[in-house]
PDB file of C-alpha atoms in Angstrom:
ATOM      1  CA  UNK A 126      14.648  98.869 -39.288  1.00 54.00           C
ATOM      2  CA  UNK A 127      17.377  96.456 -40.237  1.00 57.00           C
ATOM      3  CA  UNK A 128      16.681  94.461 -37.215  1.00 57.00           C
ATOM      4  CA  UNK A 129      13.129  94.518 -37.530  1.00 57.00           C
ATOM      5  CA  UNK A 130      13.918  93.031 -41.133  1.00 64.00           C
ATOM      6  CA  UNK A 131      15.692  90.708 -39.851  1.00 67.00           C
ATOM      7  CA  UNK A 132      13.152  89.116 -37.380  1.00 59.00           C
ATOM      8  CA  UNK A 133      10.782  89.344 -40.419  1.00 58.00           C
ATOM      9  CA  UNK A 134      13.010  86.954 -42.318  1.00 62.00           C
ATOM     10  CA  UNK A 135      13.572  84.404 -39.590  1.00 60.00           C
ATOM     11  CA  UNK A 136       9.790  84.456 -39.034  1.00 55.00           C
ATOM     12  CA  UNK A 137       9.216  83.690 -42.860  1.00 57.00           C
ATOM     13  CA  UNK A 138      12.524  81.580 -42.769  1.00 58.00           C
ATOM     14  CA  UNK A 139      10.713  79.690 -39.449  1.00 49.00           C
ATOM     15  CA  UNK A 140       7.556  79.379 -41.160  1.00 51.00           C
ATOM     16  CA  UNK A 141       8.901  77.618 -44.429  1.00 53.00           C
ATOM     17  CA  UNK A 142       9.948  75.450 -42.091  1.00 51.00           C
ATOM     18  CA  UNK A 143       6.827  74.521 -40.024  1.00 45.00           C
ATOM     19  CA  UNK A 144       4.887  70.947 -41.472  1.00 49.00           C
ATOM     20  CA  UNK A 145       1.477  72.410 -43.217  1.00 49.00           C
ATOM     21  CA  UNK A 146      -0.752  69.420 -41.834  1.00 54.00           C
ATOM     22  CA  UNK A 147       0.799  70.451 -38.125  1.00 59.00           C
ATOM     23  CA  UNK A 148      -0.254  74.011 -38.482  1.00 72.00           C
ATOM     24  CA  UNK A 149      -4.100  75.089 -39.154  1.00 74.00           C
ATOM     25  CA  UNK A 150      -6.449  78.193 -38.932  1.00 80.00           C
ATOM     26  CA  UNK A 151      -9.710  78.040 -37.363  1.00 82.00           C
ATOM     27  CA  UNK A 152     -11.108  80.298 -39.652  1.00 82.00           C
ATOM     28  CA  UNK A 153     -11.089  77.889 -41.897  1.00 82.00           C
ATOM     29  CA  UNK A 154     -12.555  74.994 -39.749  1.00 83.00           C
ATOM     30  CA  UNK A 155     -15.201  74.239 -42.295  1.00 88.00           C
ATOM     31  CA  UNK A 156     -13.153  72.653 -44.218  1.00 86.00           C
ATOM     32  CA  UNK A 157     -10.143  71.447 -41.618  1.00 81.00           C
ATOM     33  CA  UNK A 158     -12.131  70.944 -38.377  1.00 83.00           C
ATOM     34  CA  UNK A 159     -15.355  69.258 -40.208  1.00 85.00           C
ATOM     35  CA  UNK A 160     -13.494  66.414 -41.851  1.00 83.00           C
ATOM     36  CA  UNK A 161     -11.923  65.597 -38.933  1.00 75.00           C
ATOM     37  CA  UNK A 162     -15.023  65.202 -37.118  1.00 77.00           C
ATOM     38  CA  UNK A 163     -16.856  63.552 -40.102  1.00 82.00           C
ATOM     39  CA  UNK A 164     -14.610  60.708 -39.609  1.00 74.00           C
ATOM     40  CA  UNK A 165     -13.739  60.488 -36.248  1.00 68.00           C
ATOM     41  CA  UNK A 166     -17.971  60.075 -35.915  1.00 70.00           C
ATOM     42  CA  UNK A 167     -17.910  57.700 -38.143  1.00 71.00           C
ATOM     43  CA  UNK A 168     -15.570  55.177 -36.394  1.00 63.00           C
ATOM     44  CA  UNK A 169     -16.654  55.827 -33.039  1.00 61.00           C
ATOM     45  CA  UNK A 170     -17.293  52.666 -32.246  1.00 59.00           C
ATOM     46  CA  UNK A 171     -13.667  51.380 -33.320  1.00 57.00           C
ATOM     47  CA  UNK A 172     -11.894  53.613 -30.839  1.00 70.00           C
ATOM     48  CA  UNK A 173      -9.288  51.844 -28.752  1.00 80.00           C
ATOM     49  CA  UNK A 174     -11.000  51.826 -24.812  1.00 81.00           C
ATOM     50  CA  UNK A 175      -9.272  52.107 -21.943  1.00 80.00           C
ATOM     51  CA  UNK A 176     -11.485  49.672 -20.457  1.00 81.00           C
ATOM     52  CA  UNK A 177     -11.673  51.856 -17.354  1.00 77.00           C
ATOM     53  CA  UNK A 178     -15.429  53.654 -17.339  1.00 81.00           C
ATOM     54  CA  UNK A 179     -14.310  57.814 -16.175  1.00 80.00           C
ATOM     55  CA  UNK A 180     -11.571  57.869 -18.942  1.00 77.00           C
ATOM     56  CA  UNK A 181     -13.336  56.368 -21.412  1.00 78.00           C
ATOM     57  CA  UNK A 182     -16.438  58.554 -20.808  1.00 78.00           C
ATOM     58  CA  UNK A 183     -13.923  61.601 -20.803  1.00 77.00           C
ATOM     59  CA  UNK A 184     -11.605  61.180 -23.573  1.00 76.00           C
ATOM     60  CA  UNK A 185     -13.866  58.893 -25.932  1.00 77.00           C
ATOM     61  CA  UNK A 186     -10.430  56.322 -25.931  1.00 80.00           C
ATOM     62  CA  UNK A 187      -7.130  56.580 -28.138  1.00 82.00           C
ATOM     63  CA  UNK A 188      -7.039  57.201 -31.469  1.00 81.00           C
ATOM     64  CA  UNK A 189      -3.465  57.499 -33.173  1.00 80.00           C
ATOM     65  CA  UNK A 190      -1.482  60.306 -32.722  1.00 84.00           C
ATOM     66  CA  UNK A 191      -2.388  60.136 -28.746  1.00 89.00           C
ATOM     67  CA  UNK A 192      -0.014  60.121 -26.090  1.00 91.00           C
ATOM     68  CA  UNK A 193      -0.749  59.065 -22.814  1.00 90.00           C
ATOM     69  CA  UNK A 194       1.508  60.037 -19.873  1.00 92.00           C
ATOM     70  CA  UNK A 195       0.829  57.948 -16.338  1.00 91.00           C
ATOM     71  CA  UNK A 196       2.461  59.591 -13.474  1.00 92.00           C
ATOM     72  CA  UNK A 197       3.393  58.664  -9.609  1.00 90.00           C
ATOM     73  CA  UNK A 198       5.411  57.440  -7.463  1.00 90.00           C
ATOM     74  CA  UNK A 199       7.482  54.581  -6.824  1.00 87.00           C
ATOM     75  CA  UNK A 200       5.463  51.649  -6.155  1.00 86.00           C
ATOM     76  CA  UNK A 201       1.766  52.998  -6.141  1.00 89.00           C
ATOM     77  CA  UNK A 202       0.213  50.936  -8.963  1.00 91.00           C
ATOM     78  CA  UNK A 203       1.551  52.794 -12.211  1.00 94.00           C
ATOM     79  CA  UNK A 204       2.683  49.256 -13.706  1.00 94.00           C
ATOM     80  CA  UNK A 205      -0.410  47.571 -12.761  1.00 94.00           C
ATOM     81  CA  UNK A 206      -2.668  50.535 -14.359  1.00 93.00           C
ATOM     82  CA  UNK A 207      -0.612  50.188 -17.068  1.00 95.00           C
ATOM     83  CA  UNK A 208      -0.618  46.406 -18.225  1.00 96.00           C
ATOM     84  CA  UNK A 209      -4.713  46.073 -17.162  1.00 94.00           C
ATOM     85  CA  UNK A 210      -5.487  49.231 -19.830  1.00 93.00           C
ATOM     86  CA  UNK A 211      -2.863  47.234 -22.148  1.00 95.00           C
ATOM     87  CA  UNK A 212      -4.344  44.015 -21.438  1.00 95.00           C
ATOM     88  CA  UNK A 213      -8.170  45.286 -22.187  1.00 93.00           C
ATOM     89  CA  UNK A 214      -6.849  46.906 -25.337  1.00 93.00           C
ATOM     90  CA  UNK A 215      -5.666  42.901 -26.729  1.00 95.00           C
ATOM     91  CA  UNK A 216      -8.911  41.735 -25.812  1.00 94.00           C
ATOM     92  CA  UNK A 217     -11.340  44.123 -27.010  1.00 90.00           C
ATOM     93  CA  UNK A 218      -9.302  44.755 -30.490  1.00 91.00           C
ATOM     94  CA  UNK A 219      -7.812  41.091 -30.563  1.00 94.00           C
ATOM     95  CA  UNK A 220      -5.153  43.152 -32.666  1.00 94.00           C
ATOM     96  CA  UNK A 221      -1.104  42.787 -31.622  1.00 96.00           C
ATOM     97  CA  UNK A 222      -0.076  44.297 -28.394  1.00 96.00           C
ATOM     98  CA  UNK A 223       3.308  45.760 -27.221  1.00 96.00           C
ATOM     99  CA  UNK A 224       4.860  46.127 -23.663  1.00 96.00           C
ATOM    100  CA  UNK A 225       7.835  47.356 -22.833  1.00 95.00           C
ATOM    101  CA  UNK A 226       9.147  47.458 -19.382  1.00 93.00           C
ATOM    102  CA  UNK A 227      12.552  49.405 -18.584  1.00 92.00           C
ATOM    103  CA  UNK A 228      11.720  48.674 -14.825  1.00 88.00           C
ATOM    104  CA  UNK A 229      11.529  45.404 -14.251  1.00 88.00           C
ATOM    105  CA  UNK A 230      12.298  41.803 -16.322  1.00 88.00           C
ATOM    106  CA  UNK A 231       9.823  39.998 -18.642  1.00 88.00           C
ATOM    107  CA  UNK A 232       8.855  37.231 -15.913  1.00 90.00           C
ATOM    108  CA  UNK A 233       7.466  39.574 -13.382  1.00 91.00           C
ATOM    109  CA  UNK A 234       5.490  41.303 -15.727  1.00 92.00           C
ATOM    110  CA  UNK A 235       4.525  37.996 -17.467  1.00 93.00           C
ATOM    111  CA  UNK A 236       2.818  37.340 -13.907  1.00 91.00           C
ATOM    112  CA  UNK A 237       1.273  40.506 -13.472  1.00 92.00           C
ATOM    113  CA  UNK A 238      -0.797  40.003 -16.732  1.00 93.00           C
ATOM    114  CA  UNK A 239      -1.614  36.173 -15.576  1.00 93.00           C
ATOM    115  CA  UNK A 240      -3.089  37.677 -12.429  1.00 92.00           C
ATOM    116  CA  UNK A 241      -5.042  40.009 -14.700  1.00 93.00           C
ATOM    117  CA  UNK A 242      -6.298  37.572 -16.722  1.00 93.00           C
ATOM    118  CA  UNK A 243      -6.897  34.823 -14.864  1.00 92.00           C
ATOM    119  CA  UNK A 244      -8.864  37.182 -11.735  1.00 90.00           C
ATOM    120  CA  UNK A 245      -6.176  35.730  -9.280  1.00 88.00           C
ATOM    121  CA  UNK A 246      -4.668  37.433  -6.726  1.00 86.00           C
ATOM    122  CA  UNK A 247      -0.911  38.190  -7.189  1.00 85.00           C
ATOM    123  CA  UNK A 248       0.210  36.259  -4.343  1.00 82.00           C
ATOM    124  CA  UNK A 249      -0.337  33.191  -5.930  1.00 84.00           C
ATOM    125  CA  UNK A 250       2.226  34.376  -8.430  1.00 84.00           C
ATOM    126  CA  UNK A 251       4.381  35.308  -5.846  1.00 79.00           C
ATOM    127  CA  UNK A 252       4.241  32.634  -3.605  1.00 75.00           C
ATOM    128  CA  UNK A 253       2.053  29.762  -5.042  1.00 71.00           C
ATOM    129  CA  UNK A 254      -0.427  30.676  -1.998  1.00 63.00           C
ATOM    130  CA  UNK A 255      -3.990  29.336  -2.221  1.00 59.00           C
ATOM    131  CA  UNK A 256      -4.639  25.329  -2.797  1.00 55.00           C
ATOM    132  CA  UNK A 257      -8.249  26.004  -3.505  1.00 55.00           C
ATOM    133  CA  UNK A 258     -10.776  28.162  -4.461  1.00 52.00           C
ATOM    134  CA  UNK A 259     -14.198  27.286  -4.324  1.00 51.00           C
ATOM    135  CA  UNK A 260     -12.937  23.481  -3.897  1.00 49.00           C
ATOM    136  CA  UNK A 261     -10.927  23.695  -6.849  1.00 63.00           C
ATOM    137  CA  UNK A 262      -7.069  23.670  -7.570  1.00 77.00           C
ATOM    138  CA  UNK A 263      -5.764  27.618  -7.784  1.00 82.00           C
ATOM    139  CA  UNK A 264      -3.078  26.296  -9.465  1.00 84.00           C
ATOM    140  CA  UNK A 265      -4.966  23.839 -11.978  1.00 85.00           C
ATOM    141  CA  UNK A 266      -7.488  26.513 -12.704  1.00 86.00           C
ATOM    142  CA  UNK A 267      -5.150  29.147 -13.349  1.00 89.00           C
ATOM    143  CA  UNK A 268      -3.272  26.459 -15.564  1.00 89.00           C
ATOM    144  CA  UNK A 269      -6.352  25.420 -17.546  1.00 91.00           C
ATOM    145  CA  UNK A 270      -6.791  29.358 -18.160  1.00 93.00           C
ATOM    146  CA  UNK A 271      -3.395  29.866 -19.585  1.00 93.00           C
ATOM    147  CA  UNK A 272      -3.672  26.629 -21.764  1.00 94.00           C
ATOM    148  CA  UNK A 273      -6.876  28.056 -23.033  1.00 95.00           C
ATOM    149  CA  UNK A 274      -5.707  31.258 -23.930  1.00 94.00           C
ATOM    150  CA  UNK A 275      -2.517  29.487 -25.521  1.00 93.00           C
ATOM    151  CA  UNK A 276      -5.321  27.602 -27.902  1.00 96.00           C
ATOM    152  CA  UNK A 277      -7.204  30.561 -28.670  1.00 95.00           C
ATOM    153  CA  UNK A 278      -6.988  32.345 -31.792  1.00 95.00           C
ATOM    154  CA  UNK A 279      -5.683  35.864 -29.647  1.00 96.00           C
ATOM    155  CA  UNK A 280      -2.857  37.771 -31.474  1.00 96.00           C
ATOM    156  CA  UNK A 281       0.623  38.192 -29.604  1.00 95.00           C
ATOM    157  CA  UNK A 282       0.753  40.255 -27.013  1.00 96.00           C
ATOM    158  CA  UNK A 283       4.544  41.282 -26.644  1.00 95.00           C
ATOM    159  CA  UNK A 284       6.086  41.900 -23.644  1.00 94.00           C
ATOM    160  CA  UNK A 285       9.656  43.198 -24.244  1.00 92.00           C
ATOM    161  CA  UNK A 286      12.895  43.524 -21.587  1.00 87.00           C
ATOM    162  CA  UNK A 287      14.081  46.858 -21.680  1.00 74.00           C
ATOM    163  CA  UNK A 288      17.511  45.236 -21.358  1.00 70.00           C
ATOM    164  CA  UNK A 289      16.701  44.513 -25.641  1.00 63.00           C
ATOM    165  CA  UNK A 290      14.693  47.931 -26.052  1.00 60.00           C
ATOM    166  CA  UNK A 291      16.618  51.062 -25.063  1.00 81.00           C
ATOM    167  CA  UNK A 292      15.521  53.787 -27.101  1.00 90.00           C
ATOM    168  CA  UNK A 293      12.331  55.270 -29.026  1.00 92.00           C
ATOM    169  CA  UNK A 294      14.066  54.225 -32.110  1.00 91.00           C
ATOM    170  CA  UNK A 295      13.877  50.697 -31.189  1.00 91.00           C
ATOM    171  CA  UNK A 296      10.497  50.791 -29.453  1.00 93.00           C
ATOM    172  CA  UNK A 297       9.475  51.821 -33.350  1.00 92.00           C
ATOM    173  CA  UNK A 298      10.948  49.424 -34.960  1.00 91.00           C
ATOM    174  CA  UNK A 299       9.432  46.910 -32.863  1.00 92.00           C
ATOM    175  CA  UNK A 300       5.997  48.822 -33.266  1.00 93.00           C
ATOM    176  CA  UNK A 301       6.197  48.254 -37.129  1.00 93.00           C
ATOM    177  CA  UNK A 302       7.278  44.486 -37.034  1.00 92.00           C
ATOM    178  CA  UNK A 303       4.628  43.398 -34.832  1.00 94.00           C
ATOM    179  CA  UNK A 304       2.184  45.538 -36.586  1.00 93.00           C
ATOM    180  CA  UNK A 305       0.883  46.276 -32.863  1.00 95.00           C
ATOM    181  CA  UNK A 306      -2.416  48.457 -32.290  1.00 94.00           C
ATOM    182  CA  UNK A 307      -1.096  50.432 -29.241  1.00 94.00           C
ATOM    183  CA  UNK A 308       2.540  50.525 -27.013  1.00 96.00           C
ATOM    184  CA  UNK A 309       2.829  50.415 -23.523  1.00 96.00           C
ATOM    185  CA  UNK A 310       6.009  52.106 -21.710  1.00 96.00           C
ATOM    186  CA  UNK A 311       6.825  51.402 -18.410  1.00 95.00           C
ATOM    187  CA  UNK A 312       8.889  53.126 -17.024  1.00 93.00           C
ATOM    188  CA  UNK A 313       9.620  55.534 -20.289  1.00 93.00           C
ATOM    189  CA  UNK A 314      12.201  57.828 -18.103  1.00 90.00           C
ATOM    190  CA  UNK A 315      14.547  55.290 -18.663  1.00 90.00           C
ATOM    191  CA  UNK A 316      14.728  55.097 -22.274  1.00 91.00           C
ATOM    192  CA  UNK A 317      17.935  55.941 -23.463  1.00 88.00           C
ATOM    193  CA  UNK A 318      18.605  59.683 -25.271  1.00 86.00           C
ATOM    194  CA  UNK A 319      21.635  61.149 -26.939  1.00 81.00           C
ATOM    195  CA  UNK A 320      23.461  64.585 -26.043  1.00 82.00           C
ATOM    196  CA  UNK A 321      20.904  64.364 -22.716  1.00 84.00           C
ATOM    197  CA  UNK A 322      22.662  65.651 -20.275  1.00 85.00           C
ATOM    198  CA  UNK A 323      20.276  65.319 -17.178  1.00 87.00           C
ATOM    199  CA  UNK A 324      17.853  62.570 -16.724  1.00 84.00           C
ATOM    200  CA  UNK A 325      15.451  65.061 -16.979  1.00 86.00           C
ATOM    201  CA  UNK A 326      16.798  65.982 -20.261  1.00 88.00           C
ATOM    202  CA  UNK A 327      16.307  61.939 -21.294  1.00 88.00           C
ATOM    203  CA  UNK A 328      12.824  61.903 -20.353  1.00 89.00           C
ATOM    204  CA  UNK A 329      11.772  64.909 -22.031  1.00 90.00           C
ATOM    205  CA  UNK A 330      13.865  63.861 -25.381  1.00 90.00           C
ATOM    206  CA  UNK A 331      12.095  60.394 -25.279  1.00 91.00           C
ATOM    207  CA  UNK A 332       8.692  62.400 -24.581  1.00 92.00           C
ATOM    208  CA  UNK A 333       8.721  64.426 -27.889  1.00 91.00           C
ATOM    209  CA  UNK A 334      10.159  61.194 -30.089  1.00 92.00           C
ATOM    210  CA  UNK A 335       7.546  59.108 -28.643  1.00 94.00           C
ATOM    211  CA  UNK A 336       5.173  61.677 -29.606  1.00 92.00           C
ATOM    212  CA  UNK A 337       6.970  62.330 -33.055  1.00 91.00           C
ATOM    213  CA  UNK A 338       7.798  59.045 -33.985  1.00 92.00           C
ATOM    214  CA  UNK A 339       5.343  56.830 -32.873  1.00 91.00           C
ATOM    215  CA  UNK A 340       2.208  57.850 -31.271  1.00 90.00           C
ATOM    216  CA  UNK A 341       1.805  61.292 -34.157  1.00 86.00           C
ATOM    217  CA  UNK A 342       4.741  59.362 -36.937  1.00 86.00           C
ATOM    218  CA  UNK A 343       3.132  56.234 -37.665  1.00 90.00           C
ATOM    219  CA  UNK A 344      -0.341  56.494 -35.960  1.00 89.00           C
ATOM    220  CA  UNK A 345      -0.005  53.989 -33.005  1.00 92.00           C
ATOM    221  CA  UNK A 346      -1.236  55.303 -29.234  1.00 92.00           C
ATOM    222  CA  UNK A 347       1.250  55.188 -26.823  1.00 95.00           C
ATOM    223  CA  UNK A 348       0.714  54.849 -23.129  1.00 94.00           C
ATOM    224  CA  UNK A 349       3.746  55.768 -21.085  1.00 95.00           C
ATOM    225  CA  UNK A 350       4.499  55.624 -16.963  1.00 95.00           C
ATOM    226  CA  UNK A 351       7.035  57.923 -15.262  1.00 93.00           C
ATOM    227  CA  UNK A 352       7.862  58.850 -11.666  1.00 86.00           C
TER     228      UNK A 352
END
C-alpha cells in the first residue's frame, strides 16, 4: 500500500509538472479541437508550401510548431531537397529565410541556390561549363539574373557556416534576429550538444531542442537533414 502511495504521488507530482496547453482530452474536443481547426481553415491559404506537389497535397504545408526531418544517405540529394523547399518558401512568402549548413561552407551552398534560381545546371557552377545557351552567354545570363534579384525588393535569405552556428541555441538566436519565416538544417547531426555522450546522443538532444525551442518555442518550421 505504501508503495502504491507512493507511485500515486509521483504520478500527481509528474502531472503538476506537465505544460497544460501540451496536454489535452478529446472529450473535450469541442472546445480544444474546434478552435484549432476554426483557424487553421481560416488561413489556409497562408500556409508555408513546400513547393513540391505530393507533400503539399499530403500535409497541407508547415505551420509553426512543425518539424521536418529529411533522411538518407551520404550524397543522394538531401542538401539539394533541402535548399529548393527553402528556396520556394523565400519566394512564395517573400518573408526572411534561414540556412544553416554544418556540412559544407557558405560558397558551395551559395551556388547550389544560384543553380536553383537561375534553372542552370550545376556544372556551370562547378566548372564555368556552357558558353551559350540558346545563342546567349550562360555566364551573362546567369549574371543578369543575380543582378536582378540583387535589385529586387526580396527579403534576405541567410545562409549561415556552421563553423559560426554550432548549437540549437544559436540557430535561435539567429531565428529571432532575422525575424525568418522558416529554418533550414543541413546536416542537423552535427549540431553541437552538452553531456552527449554518443553522436547519437547529439542528434537526438538537438532533435527535441529544435522541436522545443524553435519549431514548437517560438513558432518557426524547421526543416532538418540527417544521415
Amino acid at each position: 500500500l505504501g508503495s502504491l502511495n507512493s507511485m500515486l504521488a509521483d504520478a500527481m507530482a509528474l502531472k503538476a509538472q506537465l505544460p497544460s496547453p501540451k496536454v489535452v482530452d478529446f472529450k473535450h474536443a469541442a472546445s480544444t479541437l474546434w478552435p484549432y481547426l476554426t483557424n487553421k481553415w481560416a488561413n489556409i491559404d497562408s500556409m508555408v508550401k513546400f513547393g513540391w506537389p505530393y507533400l503539399d497535397d499530403q500535409t497541407g504545408g508547415l505551420m509553426p510548431g512543425d518539424l521536418i526531418s529529411l533522411i538518407g544517405r551520404a550524397g543522394e540529394g538531401k542538401t539539394w531537397f533541402l535548399l529548393w523547399i527553402c528556396l520556394n518558401i523565400w519566394q512564395q512568402t517573400k518573408q526572411p529565410m534561414l540556412f544553416v549548413s554544418m556540412e559544407m561552407g557558405r560558397y558551395p551552398i551559395l551556388e547550389r541556390l544560384a543553380a536553383i534560381h537561375t534553372q542552370t545546371e550545376a556544372d556551370f557552377f562547378k566548372f564555368g561549363m556552357g558558353a551559350t545557351l540558346f545563342g546567349q552567354s550562360v555566364k551573362k545570363t546567369v549574371k543578369n539574373k543575380l543582378v536582378m534579384l540583387e535589385a529586387s525588393d526580396m527579403p534576405p535569405f541567410i545562409v549561415v557556416d556552421g563553423d559560426l552556428t554550432a548549437t540549437v541555441d544559436e540557430v535561435v538566436s539567429l531565428a529571432m534576429l532575422y525575424n525568418v519565416v522558416a529554418v533550414g538544417v543541413d546536416g542537423a547531426y552535427l549540431l553541437e550538444a552538452a553531456n552527449a555522450k554518443t553522436m547519437y546522443d547529439a542528434a537526438a538532444i538537438n532533435c527535441r531542442g529544435l522541436k522545443k525551442k524553435l519549431a514548437g518555442g517560438i513558432g518557426i518550421p524547421t526543416l532538418a537533414t540527417y544521415q
